[in-house]
Short mmCIF file of C-alpha atoms in Angstrom, two decimals:
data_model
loop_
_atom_site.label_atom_id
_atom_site.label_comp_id
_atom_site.label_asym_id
_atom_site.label_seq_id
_atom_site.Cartn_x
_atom_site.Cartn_y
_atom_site.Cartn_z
CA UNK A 1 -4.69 8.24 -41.64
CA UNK A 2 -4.99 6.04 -38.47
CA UNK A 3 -6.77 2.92 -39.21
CA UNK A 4 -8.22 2.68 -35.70
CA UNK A 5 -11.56 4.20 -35.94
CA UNK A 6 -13.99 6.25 -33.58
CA UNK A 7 -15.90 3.40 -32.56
CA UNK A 8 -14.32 2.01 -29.45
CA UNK A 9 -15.29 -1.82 -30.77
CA UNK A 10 -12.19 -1.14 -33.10
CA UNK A 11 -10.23 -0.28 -30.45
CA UNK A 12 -10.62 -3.38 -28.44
CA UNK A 13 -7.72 -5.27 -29.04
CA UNK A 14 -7.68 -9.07 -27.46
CA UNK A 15 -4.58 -10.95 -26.37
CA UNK A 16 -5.52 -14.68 -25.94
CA UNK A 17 -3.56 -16.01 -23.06
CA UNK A 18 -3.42 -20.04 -21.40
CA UNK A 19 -0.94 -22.23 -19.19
CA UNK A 20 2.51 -22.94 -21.05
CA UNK A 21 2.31 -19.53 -23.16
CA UNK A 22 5.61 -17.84 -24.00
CA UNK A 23 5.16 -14.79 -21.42
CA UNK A 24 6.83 -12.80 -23.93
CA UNK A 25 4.39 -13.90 -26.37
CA UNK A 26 1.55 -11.96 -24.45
CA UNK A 27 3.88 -8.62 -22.76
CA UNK A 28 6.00 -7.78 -25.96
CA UNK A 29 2.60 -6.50 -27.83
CA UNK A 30 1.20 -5.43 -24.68
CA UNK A 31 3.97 -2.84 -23.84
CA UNK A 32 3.80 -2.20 -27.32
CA UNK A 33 0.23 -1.15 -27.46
CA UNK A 34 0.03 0.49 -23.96
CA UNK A 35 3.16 2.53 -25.16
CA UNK A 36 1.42 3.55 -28.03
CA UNK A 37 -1.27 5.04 -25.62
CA UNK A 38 1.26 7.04 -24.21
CA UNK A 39 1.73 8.73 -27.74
CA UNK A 40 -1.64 9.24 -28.55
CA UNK A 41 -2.77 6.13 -29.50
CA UNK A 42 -6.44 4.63 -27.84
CA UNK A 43 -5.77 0.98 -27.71
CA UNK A 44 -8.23 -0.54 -25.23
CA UNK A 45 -6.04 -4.27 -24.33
CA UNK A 46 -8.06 -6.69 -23.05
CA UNK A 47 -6.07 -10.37 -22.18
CA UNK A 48 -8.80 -13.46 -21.99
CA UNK A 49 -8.15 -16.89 -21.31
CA UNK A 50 -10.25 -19.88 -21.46
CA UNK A 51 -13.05 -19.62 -18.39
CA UNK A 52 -11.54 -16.07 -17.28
CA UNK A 53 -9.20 -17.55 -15.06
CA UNK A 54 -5.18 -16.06 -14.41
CA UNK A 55 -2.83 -18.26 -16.38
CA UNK A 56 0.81 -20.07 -15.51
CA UNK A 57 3.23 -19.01 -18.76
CA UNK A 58 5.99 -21.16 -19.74
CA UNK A 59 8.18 -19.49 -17.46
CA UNK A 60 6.43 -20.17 -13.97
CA UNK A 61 4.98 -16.34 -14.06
CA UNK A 62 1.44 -15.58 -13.41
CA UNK A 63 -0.14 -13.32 -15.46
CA UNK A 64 -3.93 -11.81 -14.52
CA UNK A 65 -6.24 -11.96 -17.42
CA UNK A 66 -9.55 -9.47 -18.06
CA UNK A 67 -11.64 -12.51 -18.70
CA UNK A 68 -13.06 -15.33 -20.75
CA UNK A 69 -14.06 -14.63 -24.10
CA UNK A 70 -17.43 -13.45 -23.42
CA UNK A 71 -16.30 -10.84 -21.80
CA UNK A 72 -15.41 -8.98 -24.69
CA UNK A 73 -17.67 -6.71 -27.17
CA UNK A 74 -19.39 -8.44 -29.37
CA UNK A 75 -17.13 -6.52 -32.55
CA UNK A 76 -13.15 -6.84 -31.91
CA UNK A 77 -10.71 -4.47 -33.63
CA UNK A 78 -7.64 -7.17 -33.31
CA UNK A 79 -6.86 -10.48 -31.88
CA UNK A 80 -3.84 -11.56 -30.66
CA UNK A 81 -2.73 -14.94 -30.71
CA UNK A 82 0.81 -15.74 -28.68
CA UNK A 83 2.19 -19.61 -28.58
CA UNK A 84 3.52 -22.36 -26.26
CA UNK A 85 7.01 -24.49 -26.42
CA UNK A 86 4.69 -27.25 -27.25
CA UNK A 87 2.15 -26.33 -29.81
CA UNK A 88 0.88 -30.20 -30.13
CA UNK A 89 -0.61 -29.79 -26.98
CA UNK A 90 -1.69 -26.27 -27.49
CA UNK A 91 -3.83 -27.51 -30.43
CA UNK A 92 -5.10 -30.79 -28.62
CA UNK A 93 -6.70 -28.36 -25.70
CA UNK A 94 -10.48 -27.75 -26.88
CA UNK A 95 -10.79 -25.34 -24.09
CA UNK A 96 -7.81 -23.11 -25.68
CA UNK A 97 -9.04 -23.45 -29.67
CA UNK A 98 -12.36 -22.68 -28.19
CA UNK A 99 -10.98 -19.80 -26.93
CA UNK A 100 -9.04 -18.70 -29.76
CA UNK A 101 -11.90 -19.77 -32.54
CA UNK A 102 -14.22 -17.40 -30.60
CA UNK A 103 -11.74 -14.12 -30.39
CA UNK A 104 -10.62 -15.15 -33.75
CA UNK A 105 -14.06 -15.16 -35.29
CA UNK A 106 -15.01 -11.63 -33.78
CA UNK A 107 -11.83 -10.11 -35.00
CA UNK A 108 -11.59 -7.44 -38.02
CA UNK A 109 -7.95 -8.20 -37.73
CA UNK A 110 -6.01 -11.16 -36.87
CA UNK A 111 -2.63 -11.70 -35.91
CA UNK A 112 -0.38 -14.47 -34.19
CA UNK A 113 3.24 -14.84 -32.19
CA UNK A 114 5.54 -17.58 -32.97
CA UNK A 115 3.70 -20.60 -32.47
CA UNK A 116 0.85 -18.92 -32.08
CA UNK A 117 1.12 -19.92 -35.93
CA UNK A 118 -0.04 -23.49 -35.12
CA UNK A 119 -3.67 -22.62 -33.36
CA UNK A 120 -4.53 -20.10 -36.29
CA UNK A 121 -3.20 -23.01 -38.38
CA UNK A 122 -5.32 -25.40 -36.58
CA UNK A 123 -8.78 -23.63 -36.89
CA UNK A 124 -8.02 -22.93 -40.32
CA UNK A 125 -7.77 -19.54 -40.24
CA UNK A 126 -4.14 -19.72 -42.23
CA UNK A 127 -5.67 -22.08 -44.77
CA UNK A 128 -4.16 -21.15 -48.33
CA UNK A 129 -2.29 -18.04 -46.47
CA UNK A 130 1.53 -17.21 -46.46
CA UNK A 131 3.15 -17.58 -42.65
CA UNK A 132 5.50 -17.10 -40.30
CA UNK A 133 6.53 -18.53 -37.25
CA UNK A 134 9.52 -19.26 -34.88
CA UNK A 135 12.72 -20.42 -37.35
CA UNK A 136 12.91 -23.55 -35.45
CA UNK A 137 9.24 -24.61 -36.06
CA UNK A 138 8.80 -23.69 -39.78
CA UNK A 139 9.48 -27.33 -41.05
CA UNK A 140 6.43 -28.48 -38.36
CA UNK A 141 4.50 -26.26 -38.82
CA UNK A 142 4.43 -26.78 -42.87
CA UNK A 143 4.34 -30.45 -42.27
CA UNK A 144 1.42 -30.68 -39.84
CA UNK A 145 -0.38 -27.83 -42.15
CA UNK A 146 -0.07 -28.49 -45.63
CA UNK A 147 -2.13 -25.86 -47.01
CA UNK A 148 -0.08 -23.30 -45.17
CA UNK A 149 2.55 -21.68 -47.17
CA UNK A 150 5.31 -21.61 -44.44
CA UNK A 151 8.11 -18.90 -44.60
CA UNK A 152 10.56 -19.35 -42.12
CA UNK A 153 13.11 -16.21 -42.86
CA UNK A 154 10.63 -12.85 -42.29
CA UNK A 155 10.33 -11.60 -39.13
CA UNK A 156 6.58 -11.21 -39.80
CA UNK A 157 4.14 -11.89 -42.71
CA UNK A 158 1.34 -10.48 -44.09
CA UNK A 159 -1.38 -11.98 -45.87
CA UNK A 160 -4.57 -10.36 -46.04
CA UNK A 161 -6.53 -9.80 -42.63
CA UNK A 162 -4.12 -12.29 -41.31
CA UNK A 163 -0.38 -11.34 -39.77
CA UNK A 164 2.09 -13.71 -38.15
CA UNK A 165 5.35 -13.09 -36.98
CA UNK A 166 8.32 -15.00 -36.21
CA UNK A 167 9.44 -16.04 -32.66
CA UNK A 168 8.50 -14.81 -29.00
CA UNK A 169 10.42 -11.19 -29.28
CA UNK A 170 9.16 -10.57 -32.94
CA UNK A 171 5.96 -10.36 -31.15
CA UNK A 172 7.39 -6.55 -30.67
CA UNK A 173 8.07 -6.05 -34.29
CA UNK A 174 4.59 -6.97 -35.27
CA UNK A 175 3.00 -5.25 -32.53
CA UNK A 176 5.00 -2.20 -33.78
CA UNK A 177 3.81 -2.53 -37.32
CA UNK A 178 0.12 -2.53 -36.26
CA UNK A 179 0.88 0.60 -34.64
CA UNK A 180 2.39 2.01 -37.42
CA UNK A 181 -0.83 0.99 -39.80
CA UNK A 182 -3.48 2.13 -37.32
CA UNK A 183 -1.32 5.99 -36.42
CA UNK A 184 1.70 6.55 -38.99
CA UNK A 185 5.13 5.83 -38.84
CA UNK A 186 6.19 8.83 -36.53
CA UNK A 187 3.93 7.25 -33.69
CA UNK A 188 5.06 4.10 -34.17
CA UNK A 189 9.05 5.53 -34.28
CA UNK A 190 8.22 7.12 -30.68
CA UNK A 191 7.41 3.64 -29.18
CA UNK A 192 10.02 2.47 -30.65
CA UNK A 193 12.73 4.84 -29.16
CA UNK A 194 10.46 4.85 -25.78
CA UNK A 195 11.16 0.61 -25.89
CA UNK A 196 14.90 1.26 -27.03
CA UNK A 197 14.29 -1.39 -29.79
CA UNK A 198 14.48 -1.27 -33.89
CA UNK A 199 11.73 0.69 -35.58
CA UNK A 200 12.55 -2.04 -38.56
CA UNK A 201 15.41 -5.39 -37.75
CA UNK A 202 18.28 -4.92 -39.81
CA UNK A 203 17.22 -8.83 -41.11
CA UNK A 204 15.07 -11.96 -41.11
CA UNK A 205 15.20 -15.16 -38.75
CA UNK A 206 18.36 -16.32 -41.42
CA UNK A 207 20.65 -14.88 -38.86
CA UNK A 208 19.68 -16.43 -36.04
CA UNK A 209 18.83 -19.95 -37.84
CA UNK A 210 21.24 -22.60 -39.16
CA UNK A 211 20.39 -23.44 -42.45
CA UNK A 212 17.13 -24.34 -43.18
CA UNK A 213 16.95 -24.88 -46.60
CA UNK A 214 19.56 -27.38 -46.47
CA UNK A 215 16.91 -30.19 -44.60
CA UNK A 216 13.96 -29.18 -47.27
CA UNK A 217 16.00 -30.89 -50.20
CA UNK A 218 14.91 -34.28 -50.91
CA UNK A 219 16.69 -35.86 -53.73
CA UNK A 220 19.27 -37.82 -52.89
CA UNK A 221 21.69 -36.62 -55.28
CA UNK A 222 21.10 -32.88 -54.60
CA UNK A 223 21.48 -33.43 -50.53
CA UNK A 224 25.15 -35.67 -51.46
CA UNK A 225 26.56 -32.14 -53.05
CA UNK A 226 24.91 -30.05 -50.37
CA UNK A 227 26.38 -32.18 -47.61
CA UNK A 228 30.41 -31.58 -49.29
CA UNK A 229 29.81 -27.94 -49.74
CA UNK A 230 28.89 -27.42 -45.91
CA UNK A 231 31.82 -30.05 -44.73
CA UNK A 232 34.53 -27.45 -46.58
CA UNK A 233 33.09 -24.51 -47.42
CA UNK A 234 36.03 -22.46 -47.91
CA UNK A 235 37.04 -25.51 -50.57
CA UNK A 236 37.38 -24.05 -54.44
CA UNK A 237 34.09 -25.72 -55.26
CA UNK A 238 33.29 -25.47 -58.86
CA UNK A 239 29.69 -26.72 -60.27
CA UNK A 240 31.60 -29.05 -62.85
CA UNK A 241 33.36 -31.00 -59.82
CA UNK A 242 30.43 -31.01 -57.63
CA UNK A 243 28.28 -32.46 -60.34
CA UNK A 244 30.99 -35.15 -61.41
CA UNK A 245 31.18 -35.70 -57.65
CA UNK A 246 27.21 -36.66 -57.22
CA UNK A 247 26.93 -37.99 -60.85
CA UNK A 248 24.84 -36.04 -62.41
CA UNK A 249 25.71 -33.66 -65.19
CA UNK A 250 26.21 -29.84 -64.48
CA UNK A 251 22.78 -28.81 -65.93
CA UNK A 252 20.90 -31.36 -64.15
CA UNK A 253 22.38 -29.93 -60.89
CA UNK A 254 21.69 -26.51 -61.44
CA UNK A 255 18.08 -27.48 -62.44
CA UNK A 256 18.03 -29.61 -59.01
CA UNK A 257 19.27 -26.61 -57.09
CA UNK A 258 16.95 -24.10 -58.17
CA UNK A 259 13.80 -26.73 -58.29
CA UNK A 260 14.11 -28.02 -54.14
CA UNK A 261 16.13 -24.68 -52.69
CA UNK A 262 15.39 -21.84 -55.23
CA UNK A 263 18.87 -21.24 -55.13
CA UNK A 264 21.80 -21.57 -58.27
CA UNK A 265 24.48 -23.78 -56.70
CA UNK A 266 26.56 -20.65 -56.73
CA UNK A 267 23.96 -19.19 -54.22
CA UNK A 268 24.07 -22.52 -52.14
CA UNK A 269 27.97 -21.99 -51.84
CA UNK A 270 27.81 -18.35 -50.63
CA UNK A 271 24.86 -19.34 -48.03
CA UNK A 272 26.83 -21.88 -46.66
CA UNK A 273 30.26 -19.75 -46.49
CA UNK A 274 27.95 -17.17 -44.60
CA UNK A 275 27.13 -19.92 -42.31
CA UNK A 276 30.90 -20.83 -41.60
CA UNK A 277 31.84 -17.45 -41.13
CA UNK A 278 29.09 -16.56 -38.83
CA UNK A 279 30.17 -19.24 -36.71
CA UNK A 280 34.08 -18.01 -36.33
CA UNK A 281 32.58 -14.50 -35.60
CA UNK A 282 30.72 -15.44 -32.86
CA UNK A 283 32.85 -17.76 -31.08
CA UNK A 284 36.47 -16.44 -31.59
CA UNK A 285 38.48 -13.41 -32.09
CA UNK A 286 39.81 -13.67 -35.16
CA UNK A 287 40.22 -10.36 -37.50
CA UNK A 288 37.92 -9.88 -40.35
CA UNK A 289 40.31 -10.88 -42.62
CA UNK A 290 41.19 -14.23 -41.84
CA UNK A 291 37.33 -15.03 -41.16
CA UNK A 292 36.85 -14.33 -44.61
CA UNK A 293 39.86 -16.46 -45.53
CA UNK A 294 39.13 -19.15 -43.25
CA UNK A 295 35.09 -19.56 -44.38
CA UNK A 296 35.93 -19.70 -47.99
CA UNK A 297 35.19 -16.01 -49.26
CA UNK A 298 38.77 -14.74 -50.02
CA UNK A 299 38.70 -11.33 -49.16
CA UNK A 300 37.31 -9.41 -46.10
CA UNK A 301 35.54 -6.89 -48.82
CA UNK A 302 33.73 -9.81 -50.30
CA UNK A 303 32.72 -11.05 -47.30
CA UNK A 304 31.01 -7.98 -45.96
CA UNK A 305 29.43 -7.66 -49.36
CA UNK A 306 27.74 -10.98 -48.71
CA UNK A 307 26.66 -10.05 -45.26
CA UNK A 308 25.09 -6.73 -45.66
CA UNK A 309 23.52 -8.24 -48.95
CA UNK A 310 21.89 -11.45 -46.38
CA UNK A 311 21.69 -10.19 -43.08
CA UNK A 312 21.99 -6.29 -43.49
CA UNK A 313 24.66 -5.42 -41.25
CA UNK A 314 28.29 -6.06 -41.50
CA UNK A 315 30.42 -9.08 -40.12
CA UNK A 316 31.55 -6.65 -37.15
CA UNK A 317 28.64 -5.34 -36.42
CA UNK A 318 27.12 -9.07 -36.67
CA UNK A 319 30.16 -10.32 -34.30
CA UNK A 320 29.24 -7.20 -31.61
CA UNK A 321 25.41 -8.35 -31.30
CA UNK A 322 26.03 -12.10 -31.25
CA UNK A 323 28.65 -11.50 -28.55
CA UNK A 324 27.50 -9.42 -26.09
CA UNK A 325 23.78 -7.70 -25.64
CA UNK A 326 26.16 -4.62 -24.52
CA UNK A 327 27.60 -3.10 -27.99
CA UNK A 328 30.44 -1.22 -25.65
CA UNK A 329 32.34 -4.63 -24.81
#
């Protein structure tokens, strides 16, 4: 049943927009939702910056906005809050959290893109919630927000009222989910083939992100064995000689490993043999085979058990979308 209802208040659906934001940020969901309205769907999209006036996104294109804030109905179906490069000075504009406090605060449903993350962060709005936001920010943005439980691999999370998604294109992905909440999955599936994009990503933000876990560990002892396994991955690395190597017996290791990273050490060693092989696939030509020698995991098959267990596609499949954005070359 669609969630959308008959009063048109629930159909207003607000995209917050200012100078600096990702452009992407504020079209992706946009063409989502006006697709949808091709299909059936009776989004009414309404973009509103601070004062009303047309905004300059991050990449020098103007985009024309509906209004300010209080041009909207006083009831708001969804808000949508898209990001800048620099979300410090996002934050530190009171005319932009005024902005986004006031859509926020009207909205039955609230959602952000990338580091969008920050301003929902910074009006407290994510307080005590799980988030996402771009891979590359998730170590800010759980720094500068302590009570925001940060998740940097999902493409989008939900907690509650509240949905964030990972960066600038997952804006799409989330956009597509709403749909899918408010009409059904076939809807949703038509925008999706009418956009030529996934209905679902094959995986998180892991394969586009080096290692983030990696920076996260803070005992010494812990970061000296994490640092040998990722200058030789393809090394026979045992837990008994990386232990004796750091000084610290076996157990204590493990217990270190699973207590910073939530990983065994055995996990650690596969994620960072993943790494190494994702790097030969995308920058040489190598067959399968020797990838899978060369990176540490011994045998092609193992390897492409590892991948479609991680990433959810297969190391030539993963080689063909990280070399070319045509599949036919």
């Amino acid at each position: 049943m669609a969630r959308v209802g008959a009063d048109s208040a629930d159909r207003v659906l607000a995209i917050t927009a200012f100078d600096g934001v990702q452009l992407l940020d504020v079209t992706g969901p946009a063409e989502v939702f006006g697709t949808a309205n091709m299909f059936g769907a009776r989004y009414d999209v309404r973009t509103v910056s601070p004062g009303g006036a047309d905004v300059r996104t991050s990449s020098g294109v103007r985009i024309g906005v509906d209004g300010a804030p209080e041009s909207l109905p006083a009831r708001l179906g969804t808000v949508v809050v898209p990001g800048r490069r620099d979300w410090r000075q996002a934050v530190a504009d009171v005319d932009v959290v005024e902005c986004v406090t006031e859509v926020v605060r009207r909205s039955g449903r609230v959602t952000s893109v990338c580091a969008g993350a920050f301003l929902l962060a910074h009006i407290g709005v994510l307080d005590g919630r799980r988030a996402a936001t771009h891979w590359r920010l998730a170590d800010e943005l759980a720094a500068a927000y302590p009570l925001v439980s940060v998740e940097a691999d999902p493409v989008f999370v939900r907690d509650g009222h509240v949905t964030t998604s990972a960066g600038i294109t997952a804006g799409i992905d989330l956009a597509l989910s709403l749909v899918e909440d408010d009409h059904g999955p076939d809807l949703a599936r038509d925008v999706a083939r009418e956009l030529v994009v996934f209905m679902a990503r094959p995986a998180g933000q892991s394969q586009f992100s080096v290692r983030l876990i990696q920076r996260e560990a803070r005992h010494p002892r812990l970061r000296r064995a994490m640092d040998t396994v990722v200058a030789d991955p393809a090394a026979p690395h045992s837990l008994d000689t990386l232990a004796r190597d750091v000084g610290v017996s076996p157990r204590h290791l493990t217990r270190l490993f699973r207590s910073e990273t939530g990983m065994t050490p055995g996990q650690y060693l596969e994620s960072a043999r993943l790494e190494s092989a994702r790097a030969i696939l995308e920058t040489g030509d190598e067959p399968v085979e020797a990838v899978a020698g060369r990176s540490g995991f011994g045998s092609s098959e193992t390897m492409r058990r590892a991948f479609h267990h991680t990433l959810g596609v297969t190391p030539t499949t993963y080689r063909a979308r990280f070399r070319s954005t045509d599949p036919g070359r």
